[in-house]
CSV table of C-alpha atoms in Angstrom, one decimal:
chain,number,residue,atom,x,y,z
Q,141,MET,CA,0.0,0.0,0.0
Q,142,GLU,CA,1.2,3.5,-0.8
Q,143,SER,CA,2.2,5.9,1.9
Q,144,VAL,CA,0.2,9.1,2.2
Q,145,ALA,CA,3.3,11.1,3.3
Q,146,LYS,CA,6.2,10.4,1.0
Q,147,VAL,CA,9.4,12.3,1.3
Q,148,GLY,CA,12.0,12.4,-1.5
Q,149,ALA,CA,14.4,14.7,-3.1
Q,150,GLU,CA,13.1,16.8,-6.0
Q,151,LYS,CA,14.9,19.0,-8.4
Q,152,GLY,CA,15.8,22.4,-7.1
Q,153,VAL,CA,15.3,21.8,-3.4
Q,154,THR,CA,17.6,20.7,-0.5
Q,155,ARG,CA,16.7,19.0,2.7
Q,156,VAL,CA,17.5,21.1,5.8
Q,157,GLY,CA,15.6,19.3,8.6
Q,158,GLY,CA,17.3,19.1,12.0
Q,159,LYS,CA,20.2,21.5,11.4
Q,160,ALA,CA,18.8,24.4,13.4
Q,161,LEU,CA,18.1,22.2,16.4
Q,162,GLU,CA,21.6,20.7,16.2
Q,163,ARG,CA,23.1,24.2,16.1
Q,164,LEU,CA,21.0,25.3,19.1
Q,165,LEU,CA,22.0,22.3,21.2
Q,166,LYS,CA,25.7,22.9,20.3
Q,167,PHE,CA,25.3,26.6,21.3
Q,168,ILE,CA,23.7,25.7,24.6
Q,169,GLU,CA,26.4,23.1,25.4
Q,170,GLU,CA,29.2,25.6,24.6
Q,171,ARG,CA,27.7,28.3,26.9
Q,172,ARG,CA,27.1,25.8,29.7
Q,173,CYS,CA,30.7,24.6,29.5
Q,174,ALA,CA,32.1,28.2,29.3
Q,175,ALA,CA,34.5,28.9,32.1
Q,176,THR,CA,33.6,32.6,32.5
Q,177,ALA,CA,30.4,34.6,32.4
Q,178,LEU,CA,29.7,37.2,29.6
Q,179,GLU,CA,30.9,40.6,30.8
Q,180,GLU,CA,30.0,42.6,27.7
Q,181,GLY,CA,27.4,42.5,25.0
Q,182,PHE,CA,24.7,40.7,27.1
Q,183,GLU,CA,21.9,42.2,24.9
Q,184,ALA,CA,23.6,40.7,21.8
Q,185,PHE,CA,23.8,37.4,23.7
Q,186,GLU,CA,20.0,37.5,24.5
Q,187,GLY,CA,19.3,38.3,20.9
Q,188,GLU,CA,21.4,35.4,19.7
Q,189,VAL,CA,19.6,33.0,22.1
Q,190,HIS,CA,16.2,34.2,20.9
Q,191,ARG,CA,17.2,33.9,17.2
Q,192,ARG,CA,18.6,30.3,17.6
Q,193,PHE,CA,15.5,29.1,19.5
Q,194,ALA,CA,13.2,30.8,16.9
Q,195,GLU,CA,15.1,29.0,14.1
Q,196,ALA,CA,14.8,25.6,15.8
Q,197,GLU,CA,11.1,26.3,16.5
Q,198,SER,CA,10.3,27.2,12.9
Q,199,GLU,CA,12.2,24.2,11.7
Q,200,LEU,CA,10.2,21.9,14.0
Q,201,VAL,CA,6.9,23.5,13.0
Q,202,GLY,CA,8.0,23.2,9.3
Q,203,GLU,CA,8.8,19.5,9.7
Q,204,GLU,CA,5.4,18.9,11.4
Q,205,LEU,CA,3.7,20.8,8.6
Q,206,ALA,CA,5.4,18.6,6.0
Q,207,ARG,CA,3.9,15.5,7.7
Q,208,LEU,CA,0.5,16.8,6.5
Q,209,ASP,CA,1.5,16.7,2.8
Q,210,VAL,CA,-0.2,14.1,0.6
Q,211,THR,CA,1.3,12.5,-2.5
Q,212,LEU,CA,-1.5,10.1,-3.5
Q,213,PRO,CA,-2.9,10.2,-7.0
Q,214,GLU,CA,-6.3,10.8,-5.6
Q,215,VAL,CA,-7.9,12.1,-2.4
Q,216,ARG,CA,-11.3,13.2,-1.3
Q,217,ILE,CA,-11.8,16.7,0.1
Q,218,GLU,CA,-15.1,17.1,1.9
Q,219,GLY,CA,-16.2,14.0,0.0
Q,220,VAL,CA,-15.4,15.3,-3.5
Q,221,LEU,CA,-12.8,13.4,-5.6
Q,222,TYR,CA,-9.6,15.4,-6.3
Q,223,ARG,CA,-6.6,14.3,-8.5
Q,224,ARG,CA,-3.0,15.3,-8.0
Q,225,VAL,CA,-1.9,17.9,-10.6
Q,226,VAL,CA,1.4,19.5,-9.4
Q,227,SER,CA,4.0,19.7,-6.6
Q,228,GLY,CA,6.3,22.4,-5.5
Q,229,VAL,CA,7.8,24.2,-2.6
Q,230,GLY,CA,5.5,26.6,-0.7
Q,231,GLU,CA,6.5,29.2,1.8
Q,232,TYR,CA,4.5,29.7,5.0
Q,233,MET,CA,4.7,32.1,7.8
Q,234,THR,CA,4.7,30.4,11.2
Q,235,ALA,CA,4.7,32.1,14.6
Q,236,ALA,CA,8.5,31.6,14.7
Q,237,GLY,CA,9.3,32.7,11.2
Q,238,PRO,CA,9.0,31.6,7.6
Q,239,VAL,CA,9.4,28.0,6.4
Q,240,LYS,CA,9.5,26.4,3.0
Q,241,VAL,CA,7.7,23.1,2.6
Q,242,LEU,CA,7.4,20.6,-0.2
Q,243,ARG,CA,3.6,20.2,-0.9
Q,244,HIS,CA,1.3,18.8,-3.6
Q,245,ARG,CA,-1.8,20.3,-5.1
Q,246,TYR,CA,-5.0,18.6,-6.3
Q,247,ARG,CA,-7.9,19.6,-8.6
Q,248,ALA,CA,-11.5,18.4,-8.5
Q,249,ALA,CA,-11.8,15.5,-11.0
Q,250,GLY,CA,-13.3,16.4,-14.3
Q,251,THR,CA,-12.9,20.2,-13.8
Q,252,ASN,CA,-10.5,22.9,-14.6
Q,253,GLY,CA,-11.1,24.9,-11.5
Q,254,ALA,CA,-8.7,26.1,-8.8
Q,255,SER,CA,-6.4,23.6,-7.2
Q,256,GLU,CA,-6.4,22.8,-3.5
Q,257,CYS,CA,-3.5,21.9,-1.2
Q,258,PRO,CA,-4.3,19.1,1.3
Q,259,LEU,CA,-1.4,20.1,3.5
Q,260,GLU,CA,-3.0,23.6,3.9
Q,261,LEU,CA,-6.5,22.2,4.5
Q,262,ARG,CA,-5.4,19.7,7.1
Q,263,ALA,CA,-3.3,22.2,8.9
Q,264,GLY,CA,-5.8,25.1,8.7
Q,265,VAL,CA,-3.3,27.4,6.9
Q,266,VAL,CA,-5.0,30.8,6.7
Q,267,GLU,CA,-5.2,32.4,3.2
Q,268,GLY,CA,-2.5,30.1,1.8
Q,269,PHE,CA,0.2,31.7,3.9
Q,270,PHE,CA,-0.2,32.0,7.7
Q,271,THR,CA,-0.2,29.0,10.0
Q,272,PRO,CA,-3.1,29.2,12.4
Q,273,LEU,CA,-1.1,30.6,15.4
Q,274,ALA,CA,0.7,33.1,13.1
Q,275,ALA,CA,-2.6,34.2,11.7
Q,276,ARG,CA,-4.1,34.7,15.1
Q,277,MET,CA,-1.2,36.7,16.2
Q,278,GLY,CA,-1.2,38.8,13.1
Q,279,LEU,CA,-4.9,39.5,13.3
Q,280,TRP,CA,-4.7,40.5,17.0
Q,281,VAL,CA,-1.9,42.9,16.2
Q,282,VAL,CA,-3.6,44.7,13.3
Q,283,THR,CA,-6.8,45.2,15.3
Q,284,HIS,CA,-4.7,47.3,17.6
Q,285,LEU,CA,-1.9,48.7,15.4
Q,286,THR,CA,-1.6,49.7,11.7
Q,287,PRO,CA,0.0,47.1,9.4
Q,288,ALA,CA,3.2,49.2,9.3
Q,289,GLU,CA,3.4,49.3,13.1
Q,290,GLY,CA,2.6,45.6,13.2
Q,291,GLU,CA,5.5,44.9,10.8
Q,292,GLN,CA,7.8,46.9,13.0
Q,293,LEU,CA,6.6,45.2,16.1
Q,294,PHE,CA,7.2,41.7,14.7
Q,295,ASP,CA,10.6,42.8,13.5
Q,296,GLU,CA,11.5,44.0,16.9
Q,297,LEU,CA,10.2,40.8,18.6
Q,298,GLY,CA,12.4,38.8,16.2
Q,299,SER,CA,10.2,35.8,15.4
Q,300,MET,CA,7.6,35.8,12.7
Q,301,SER,CA,8.2,38.5,10.0
Q,302,PRO,CA,5.1,39.3,8.0
Q,303,SER,CA,5.2,42.2,5.6
Q,304,ARG,CA,2.8,45.2,6.1
Q,305,SER,CA,1.0,44.2,2.9
Q,306,SER,CA,0.3,40.7,4.2
Q,307,LEU,CA,-0.9,42.1,7.5
Q,308,ASP,CA,-3.1,44.5,5.6
Q,309,ARG,CA,-4.7,41.7,3.6
Q,310,LEU,CA,-5.1,39.3,6.6
Q,311,PRO,CA,-8.1,40.9,8.4
Q,312,LYS,CA,-10.0,41.7,5.2
Q,313,ALA,CA,-9.8,38.0,4.1
Q,314,ILE,CA,-10.8,36.7,7.5
Q,315,SER,CA,-13.6,39.3,7.8
Q,316,GLU,CA,-15.2,37.9,4.6
Q,317,LYS,CA,-15.6,34.5,6.3
Q,318,TRP,CA,-16.8,36.2,9.5
Q,319,GLU,CA,-19.5,38.2,7.8
Q,320,ALA,CA,-20.8,35.1,6.0
Q,321,HIS,CA,-21.4,33.4,9.3
Q,322,ARG,CA,-21.7,36.5,11.6
Q,323,ALA,CA,-25.2,36.0,13.0
Q,324,GLN,CA,-24.6,32.3,13.8
Q,325,TRP,CA,-21.2,32.9,15.3
Q,326,GLU,CA,-22.3,35.8,17.4
Q,327,SER,CA,-25.0,33.6,18.8
Q,328,GLN,CA,-22.4,30.9,19.7
Q,329,LEU,CA,-20.2,33.5,21.4
Q,330,ARG,CA,-23.1,34.7,23.5
Q,331,GLU,CA,-23.7,31.1,24.6
Q,332,GLN,CA,-20.0,30.7,25.5
Q,333,GLN,CA,-19.9,33.7,27.8
Q,334,GLY,CA,-21.5,32.5,31.0
Q,335,PRO,CA,-24.1,34.4,33.0
Q,336,LEU,CA,-23.1,36.9,35.6
Q,337,THR,CA,-25.0,35.7,38.7
Q,338,GLU,CA,-24.4,38.9,40.6
Q,339,ALA,CA,-25.8,41.1,37.7
Q,340,ALA,CA,-29.0,43.1,38.5
Q,341,VAL,CA,-29.1,45.6,35.6
Q,342,LEU,CA,-28.7,45.3,31.9
Q,343,ALA,CA,-27.9,48.6,30.1
Q,344,VAL,CA,-27.9,49.1,26.4
Q,345,SER,CA,-26.6,52.2,24.5
Q,346,LEU,CA,-26.2,53.4,21.0
Q,347,ASP,CA,-24.1,56.1,19.5
Q,348,GLY,CA,-22.0,57.1,16.5
Q,349,VAL,CA,-18.7,58.7,15.5
Q,350,MET,CA,-17.6,60.2,12.2
Q,351,ALA,CA,-14.8,58.4,10.4
Q,352,PRO,CA,-12.8,59.2,7.2
Q,353,MET,CA,-14.0,57.2,4.2
Q,354,LYS,CA,-12.4,56.4,0.9
Q,355,ASP,CA,-14.5,58.3,-1.7
Q,356,GLY,CA,-12.8,60.1,-4.5
Q,357,GLN,CA,-16.1,61.9,-5.4
Q,358,ARG,CA,-17.0,63.1,-1.9
Q,359,GLU,CA,-16.9,66.8,-2.7
Q,360,GLY,CA,-19.1,66.3,-5.8
Q,361,LYS,CA,-21.6,64.3,-3.9
Q,362,ARG,CA,-21.8,66.9,-1.1
Q,363,GLU,CA,-22.4,69.6,-3.7
Q,364,GLN,CA,-25.1,67.5,-5.3
Q,365,SER,CA,-26.8,67.0,-1.9
Q,366,ARG,CA,-26.7,70.8,-1.3
Q,367,GLN,CA,-28.3,71.5,-4.7
Q,368,GLU,CA,-31.0,68.9,-3.9
Q,369,GLY,CA,-31.6,70.6,-0.6
Q,370,LYS,CA,-30.4,67.7,1.5
Q,371,PHE,CA,-28.6,68.2,4.8
Q,372,THR,CA,-24.9,67.4,4.6
Q,373,ARG,CA,-23.3,66.4,8.0
Q,374,GLY,CA,-19.7,66.4,9.0
Q,375,PRO,CA,-16.5,67.2,7.1
Q,376,ALA,CA,-16.3,66.1,3.5
Q,377,GLY,CA,-15.4,62.4,3.2
Q,378,TYR,CA,-16.6,61.5,6.7
Q,379,ARG,CA,-19.5,59.3,7.6
Q,380,GLU,CA,-20.9,58.0,10.8
Q,381,VAL,CA,-19.7,54.6,12.2
Q,382,GLY,CA,-22.3,53.1,14.6
Q,383,CYS,CA,-21.3,51.8,18.0
Q,384,GLY,CA,-23.4,50.0,20.5
Q,385,THR,CA,-22.8,48.5,24.0
Q,386,LEU,CA,-24.5,46.1,26.3
Q,387,SER,CA,-23.3,46.3,30.0
Q,388,HIS,CA,-24.1,44.3,33.1
Q,389,TYR,CA,-24.2,46.0,36.4
Q,390,ASP,CA,-24.5,44.7,40.0
Q,391,GLY,CA,-27.0,46.0,42.5
Q,392,ALA,CA,-24.6,48.6,43.7
Q,393,GLY,CA,-24.1,50.1,40.3
Q,394,GLU,CA,-20.7,48.6,39.5
Q,395,ARG,CA,-20.2,47.6,35.9
Q,396,LEU,CA,-19.3,43.9,35.6
Q,397,ARG,CA,-18.9,43.4,31.8
Q,398,THR,CA,-19.5,45.2,28.6
Q,399,VAL,CA,-20.0,43.7,25.1
Q,400,ARG,CA,-19.2,46.2,22.3
Q,401,HIS,CA,-20.3,46.2,18.6
Q,402,ALA,CA,-19.3,48.6,15.8
Q,403,ARG,CA,-20.4,48.8,12.2
Q,404,MET,CA,-19.2,50.8,9.3
Q,405,PRO,CA,-21.6,53.5,7.9
Q,406,GLU,CA,-25.0,52.0,7.0
Q,407,PRO,CA,-28.5,53.5,6.6
Q,408,LYS,CA,-30.2,53.7,10.0
Q,409,LYS,CA,-27.5,51.5,11.5
Q,410,ARG,CA,-29.6,48.5,10.6
Q,411,THR,CA,-27.0,45.8,11.2
Q,412,LEU,CA,-25.8,47.3,14.5
Q,413,LYS,CA,-29.4,47.5,15.8
Q,414,ARG,CA,-30.0,43.9,14.9
Q,415,GLN,CA,-26.9,42.9,16.9
Q,416,LEU,CA,-28.1,44.9,19.9
Q,417,VAL,CA,-31.6,43.3,19.7
Q,418,ALA,CA,-30.1,39.9,19.7
Q,419,GLU,CA,-27.8,40.7,22.6
Q,420,VAL,CA,-30.6,42.1,24.7
Q,421,GLU,CA,-33.1,39.3,23.9
Q,422,PHE,CA,-30.5,36.6,24.8
Q,423,ALA,CA,-29.5,38.3,28.0
Q,424,LEU,CA,-33.0,38.7,29.2
Q,425,LYS,CA,-34.0,35.2,28.2
Q,426,ARG,CA,-31.0,33.8,30.2
Q,427,GLN,CA,-31.6,36.1,33.2
Q,428,PRO,CA,-35.2,37.5,33.1
Q,429,GLN,CA,-34.7,39.2,36.4
Q,430,LEU,CA,-32.4,41.7,34.9
Q,431,ARG,CA,-33.7,45.3,34.9
Q,432,LEU,CA,-33.3,46.8,31.4
Q,433,VAL,CA,-32.0,50.4,31.1
Q,434,LYS,CA,-31.7,52.1,27.8
Q,435,VAL,CA,-29.2,55.0,27.8
Q,436,ALA,CA,-28.4,57.4,24.9
Q,437,ASP,CA,-28.2,61.0,23.9
Q,438,GLY,CA,-31.3,62.7,22.7
Q,439,ALA,CA,-31.0,61.8,19.0
Q,440,ARG,CA,-34.4,60.8,17.7
Q,441,ASP,CA,-33.2,57.9,15.6
Q,442,ASN,CA,-31.6,56.4,18.7
Q,443,TRP,CA,-34.9,56.5,20.6
Q,444,GLU,CA,-37.0,55.3,17.7
Q,445,PHE,CA,-34.9,52.1,18.0
Q,446,LEU,CA,-34.4,51.9,21.8
Q,447,ALA,CA,-38.1,52.7,22.6
Q,448,LYS,CA,-39.8,50.7,19.9
Q,449,GLU,CA,-37.6,47.7,19.0
Q,450,LEU,CA,-36.3,46.6,22.4
Q,451,PRO,CA,-38.3,45.2,25.3
Q,452,PRO,CA,-39.8,47.7,27.8
Q,453,GLY,CA,-37.4,49.2,30.3
Q,454,GLU,CA,-36.1,52.4,31.9
Q,455,GLU,CA,-35.3,55.1,29.2
Q,456,VAL,CA,-32.6,57.5,30.2
Q,457,VAL,CA,-31.2,60.5,28.3
Q,458,ASP,CA,-27.5,60.7,29.1
Q,459,PHE,CA,-27.2,63.3,31.9
Q,460,TYR,CA,-24.1,64.9,30.5
Q,461,HIS,CA,-25.8,65.6,27.1
Q,462,ALA,CA,-28.8,67.0,29.0
Q,463,ALA,CA,-26.5,69.2,31.1
Q,464,GLU,CA,-24.9,70.5,27.9
Q,465,HIS,CA,-28.3,71.5,26.5
Q,466,LEU,CA,-29.0,73.2,29.8
Q,467,ARG,CA,-25.8,75.2,29.6
Q,468,ARG,CA,-26.6,76.3,26.1
Q,469,ALA,CA,-30.1,77.3,27.1
Q,470,PHE,CA,-28.9,79.7,29.8
Q,471,GLY,CA,-26.4,81.0,27.4
Q,472,HIS,CA,-29.2,82.0,25.1
Q,473,VAL,CA,-31.0,83.6,28.1
Q,474,TYR,CA,-28.1,85.6,29.6
Q,475,GLY,CA,-25.3,85.5,27.1
Q,476,GLU,CA,-23.0,82.6,26.7
Q,477,SER,CA,-20.1,83.9,28.8
Q,478,SER,CA,-22.0,85.9,31.3
Q,479,PRO,CA,-21.6,85.2,35.1
Q,480,LYS,CA,-25.3,85.0,35.4
Q,481,ALA,CA,-25.5,82.2,32.7
Q,482,GLN,CA,-22.8,80.2,34.5
Q,483,ALA,CA,-24.4,80.6,37.9
Q,484,SER,CA,-27.8,79.6,36.7
Q,485,PHE,CA,-26.4,76.6,34.8
Q,486,LYS,CA,-24.6,75.4,38.0
Q,487,GLU,CA,-27.8,75.8,40.1
Q,488,TYR,CA,-30.1,74.1,37.7
Q,489,ARG,CA,-27.7,71.3,36.8
Q,490,GLN,CA,-27.7,70.3,40.5
Q,491,LEU,CA,-31.5,70.5,40.5
Q,492,LEU,CA,-31.7,68.4,37.4
Q,493,LEU,CA,-29.4,65.8,38.9
Q,494,LYS,CA,-30.6,65.6,42.5
Q,495,ALA,CA,-34.0,67.2,42.9
Q,496,GLU,CA,-37.3,65.3,42.7
Q,497,ASP,CA,-38.8,66.3,39.4
Q,498,GLY,CA,-35.7,68.4,38.7
Q,499,VAL,CA,-36.5,68.3,35.0
Q,500,GLY,CA,-39.9,69.9,35.7
Q,501,LYS,CA,-38.1,72.8,37.5
Q,502,VAL,CA,-35.8,73.2,34.5
Q,503,ILE,CA,-38.8,73.2,32.0
Q,504,ARG,CA,-40.7,75.8,34.0
Q,505,THR,CA,-37.7,78.1,34.3
Q,506,LEU,CA,-36.9,77.9,30.6
Q,507,ALA,CA,-40.5,78.3,29.6
Q,508,TYR,CA,-40.6,81.5,31.7
Q,509,HIS,CA,-37.5,82.9,29.9
Q,510,HIS,CA,-38.8,81.9,26.5
Q,511,GLY,CA,-42.0,83.9,27.3
Q,512,ARG,CA,-39.8,86.9,27.8
Q,513,LYS,CA,-37.8,86.1,24.6
Q,514,PRO,CA,-40.3,84.6,22.3
Q,515,ARG,CA,-38.3,85.3,19.2
Q,516,CYS,CA,-35.2,83.3,20.4
Q,517,LYS,CA,-35.5,80.2,18.3
Q,518,ALA,CA,-32.4,78.6,19.9
Q,519,LEU,CA,-34.0,78.8,23.3
Q,520,LYS,CA,-37.2,77.4,22.0
Q,521,GLN,CA,-35.4,74.4,20.6
Q,522,GLU,CA,-33.7,73.8,24.0
Q,523,LEU,CA,-37.0,74.0,25.8
Q,524,ALA,CA,-38.5,71.5,23.3
Q,525,TYR,CA,-35.6,69.2,23.9
Q,526,PHE,CA,-36.3,69.0,27.6
Q,527,ARG,CA,-40.1,68.7,27.1
Q,528,ARG,CA,-39.6,65.9,24.5
Q,529,ASN,CA,-37.3,63.9,26.9
Q,530,ARG,CA,-38.9,64.7,30.2
Q,531,ALA,CA,-39.8,61.1,31.0
Q,532,ARG,CA,-36.2,60.1,30.4
Q,533,MET,CA,-34.7,62.6,32.9
Q,534,ASP,CA,-35.8,61.3,36.3
Q,535,TYR,CA,-32.2,61.4,37.4
Q,536,ALA,CA,-32.7,61.6,41.2
Q,537,ARG,CA,-34.8,58.4,41.3
Q,538,LEU,CA,-32.4,56.6,39.0
Q,539,ARG,CA,-29.4,57.5,41.1
Q,540,VAL,CA,-31.2,56.3,44.3
Q,541,GLN,CA,-31.8,53.0,42.6
Q,542,ASN,CA,-28.1,52.7,41.4
Q,543,LEU,CA,-29.1,52.8,37.8
Q,544,PRO,CA,-26.8,54.2,35.1
Q,545,ILE,CA,-27.6,57.8,34.0
Q,546,GLY,CA,-24.7,58.3,31.5
Q,547,SER,CA,-23.8,57.0,28.1
Q,548,GLY,CA,-20.1,57.2,28.9
Q,549,VAL,CA,-19.6,53.5,28.2
Q,550,VAL,CA,-20.8,53.8,24.5
Q,551,GLU,CA,-19.0,57.1,24.1
Q,552,ALA,CA,-15.8,55.4,25.3
Q,553,ALA,CA,-16.4,52.6,22.8
Q,554,CYS,CA,-16.6,55.1,20.0
Q,555,LYS,CA,-13.2,56.4,21.1
Q,556,THR,CA,-11.5,53.0,21.7
Q,557,LEU,CA,-13.0,51.2,18.8
Q,558,VAL,CA,-13.0,53.9,16.1
Q,559,THR,CA,-11.1,57.0,17.0
Q,560,GLN,CA,-7.9,55.5,18.4
Q,561,ARG,CA,-7.5,53.1,15.4
Q,562,MET,CA,-9.2,54.6,12.5
Q,563,LYS,CA,-8.8,58.4,12.7
Q,564,ARG,CA,-5.0,58.7,12.5
Q,565,SER,CA,-3.4,61.2,10.2
Q,566,GLY,CA,-3.9,60.3,6.5
Q,567,GLN,CA,-6.2,57.3,7.1
Q,568,ARG,CA,-9.2,56.7,4.9
Q,569,TRP,CA,-11.3,53.5,4.9
Q,570,SER,CA,-13.3,51.4,2.6
Q,571,SER,CA,-16.4,49.8,4.1
Q,572,ASP,CA,-15.0,46.3,4.0
Q,573,GLY,CA,-11.5,47.2,5.2
Q,574,GLY,CA,-12.9,49.3,8.1
Q,575,GLN,CA,-15.3,46.6,9.1
Q,576,ALA,CA,-12.5,44.0,9.2
Q,577,ILE,CA,-10.8,46.1,11.9
Q,578,LEU,CA,-13.9,47.0,13.8
Q,579,THR,CA,-15.2,43.5,14.0
Q,580,PHE,CA,-12.1,42.0,15.6
Q,581,ARG,CA,-11.3,45.1,17.7
Q,582,ALA,CA,-14.8,44.9,19.2
Q,583,LEU,CA,-14.4,41.2,19.8
Q,584,ALA,CA,-11.1,41.8,21.6
Q,585,GLN,CA,-12.6,44.5,23.8
Q,586,SER,CA,-15.6,42.3,24.6
Q,587,GLU,CA,-13.5,39.3,25.8
Q,588,ARG,CA,-14.7,37.3,22.8
Q,589,PHE,CA,-11.6,37.2,20.6
Q,590,ASP,CA,-10.5,33.7,21.7
Q,591,GLY,CA,-13.9,32.2,21.0
Q,592,ALA,CA,-14.2,34.1,17.7
Q,593,TRP,CA,-10.8,32.8,16.6
Q,594,LYS,CA,-11.7,29.2,17.2
Q,595,LEU,CA,-14.8,29.6,15.0
Q,596,VAL,CA,-13.2,31.4,12.1
Q,597,SER,CA,-10.0,29.3,12.1
Q,598,ALA,CA,-12.1,26.1,11.8
Q,599,GLU,CA,-13.3,27.5,8.4
Q,600,TYR,CA,-9.8,27.0,7.0
Q,601,ARG,CA,-9.7,23.3,7.8
Q,602,ARG,CA,-11.3,20.7,5.6
Q,603,ASP,CA,-11.7,17.0,5.8
Q,604,VAL,CA,-9.2,15.2,3.6
Q,605,SER,CA,-9.8,11.5,3.2
Q,606,PHE,CA,-7.9,8.7,1.4
Q,607,PRO,CA,-8.7,5.6,-0.6
Q,608,GLU,CA,-9.6,2.6,1.6
Q,609,ASN,CA,-6.5,0.6,0.5
Q,610,VAL,CA,-4.1,3.3,1.6
Q,611,VAL,CA,-2.7,3.6,5.1
Q,612,PRO,CA,-1.7,7.1,6.0
Q,613,ILE,CA,1.8,7.3,7.6
Q,614,ASN,CA,1.9,10.7,9.3
Q,615,ALA,CA,4.3,9.8,12.1
Q,616,HIS,CA,7.4,9.4,9.8
Q,617,ARG,CA,10.6,10.9,11.2
Q,618,VAL,CA,12.1,12.1,7.9
Q,619,SER,CA,11.8,15.8,7.4
Q,620,SER,CA,10.2,17.3,4.3
Q,621,VAL,CA,11.2,20.9,5.0
Q,622,TRP,CA,13.1,22.4,2.1
Q,623,GLU,CA,14.8,25.6,1.0
Q,624,LEU,CA,15.3,26.7,-2.6
Q,625,HIS,CA,18.7,26.4,-4.1
Q,626,PRO,CA,20.2,29.8,-4.7
Q,627,LYS,CA,20.6,30.4,-8.4
């Protein structure tokens, strides 16, 4: 019977298995037998130790990768018959550095389609280049740093050495797989995060932040919108990224855990809202005793969603947004910088926060001043804001019950998910490229990255089976790691 994993010399390649480990062991023995300690250049010695161990590690990983190669005339991949078409040396990036491995490729019988590499499918090689651990490390790094910074980081660490272009492509490719399974996988991640038995409150918030987008015709589109009488918001080339959070609090008002989501610009934030609905419904089904609190600024679209599409609960306008409207209102009454405006703002801010029916006192005072200045449209708008949101401003009662009154959690998410990573000098984003970063950045900040990686990495593995009369020999000791002859 034919062996599944054959190893033999092929033209243009040389066997290198075992040499790095031998060199490492020799180096260790020499240092252990040295009569004196190093007095100078200890940093260089540390670097040499690290380099030698990394070489041995990559060699060992390459040898194990080579064991997964298949040389049979035919195999089945996910039950479909494939026939061998070509062999050659492939380069892969491992967590310890690059390796070159002899591998064979197969094509579906009777077709002229793309070929597949059983070695890659059995190992779970990501996008034909990264080993699973290397891909995980690369993905984690570029969710936090730019590809250029990631390249510099890996170079400084001295193990794997992906280029900035490969780091740029990696999250985009993985994101395609994630989006294809997103709803299912997010459901699985919710199941994996256990319930918080001490939780008493569930708070949900929604907000947005402007981000620079790739759009070569942005000025023309804004001008067209102006000509059509449409409102144009934000600087040219910027659109709103949606952010949402779901936080658990204990009875004393301490935040226990927060799940974060972010989506690239989309009409009405539809996908983000569906994500938040799914999170809330799951949390309340698991722990129906949780008290639901919806916190946001006064934007009408936010409350159209929070009030109508989520289960009933406390509705709270973020206190700090309300206070800012109060400051502007007294500025319209007395003049923005006047001492009287500042004093009145401080007085009524405390009433709004601590007094029973504090918002009623604010409304009556602003109504009085509007009666004296009926032509002041700005003051009228601020008064309408407080009247419209009166039921959502019972801050004194909410504070006594240790319920959240601020949307600082979601505003912080806007900063940490979007601003810190996506609004650096010169950056502009496509929808797909930006979403690739946002998805895995949000997962990392929600303590879901580990579970998410297990789900997405499994997509790169496929079942490779062999004819019944063939016994696979995967435990052979001969290396199949190769390097190209210099020409």
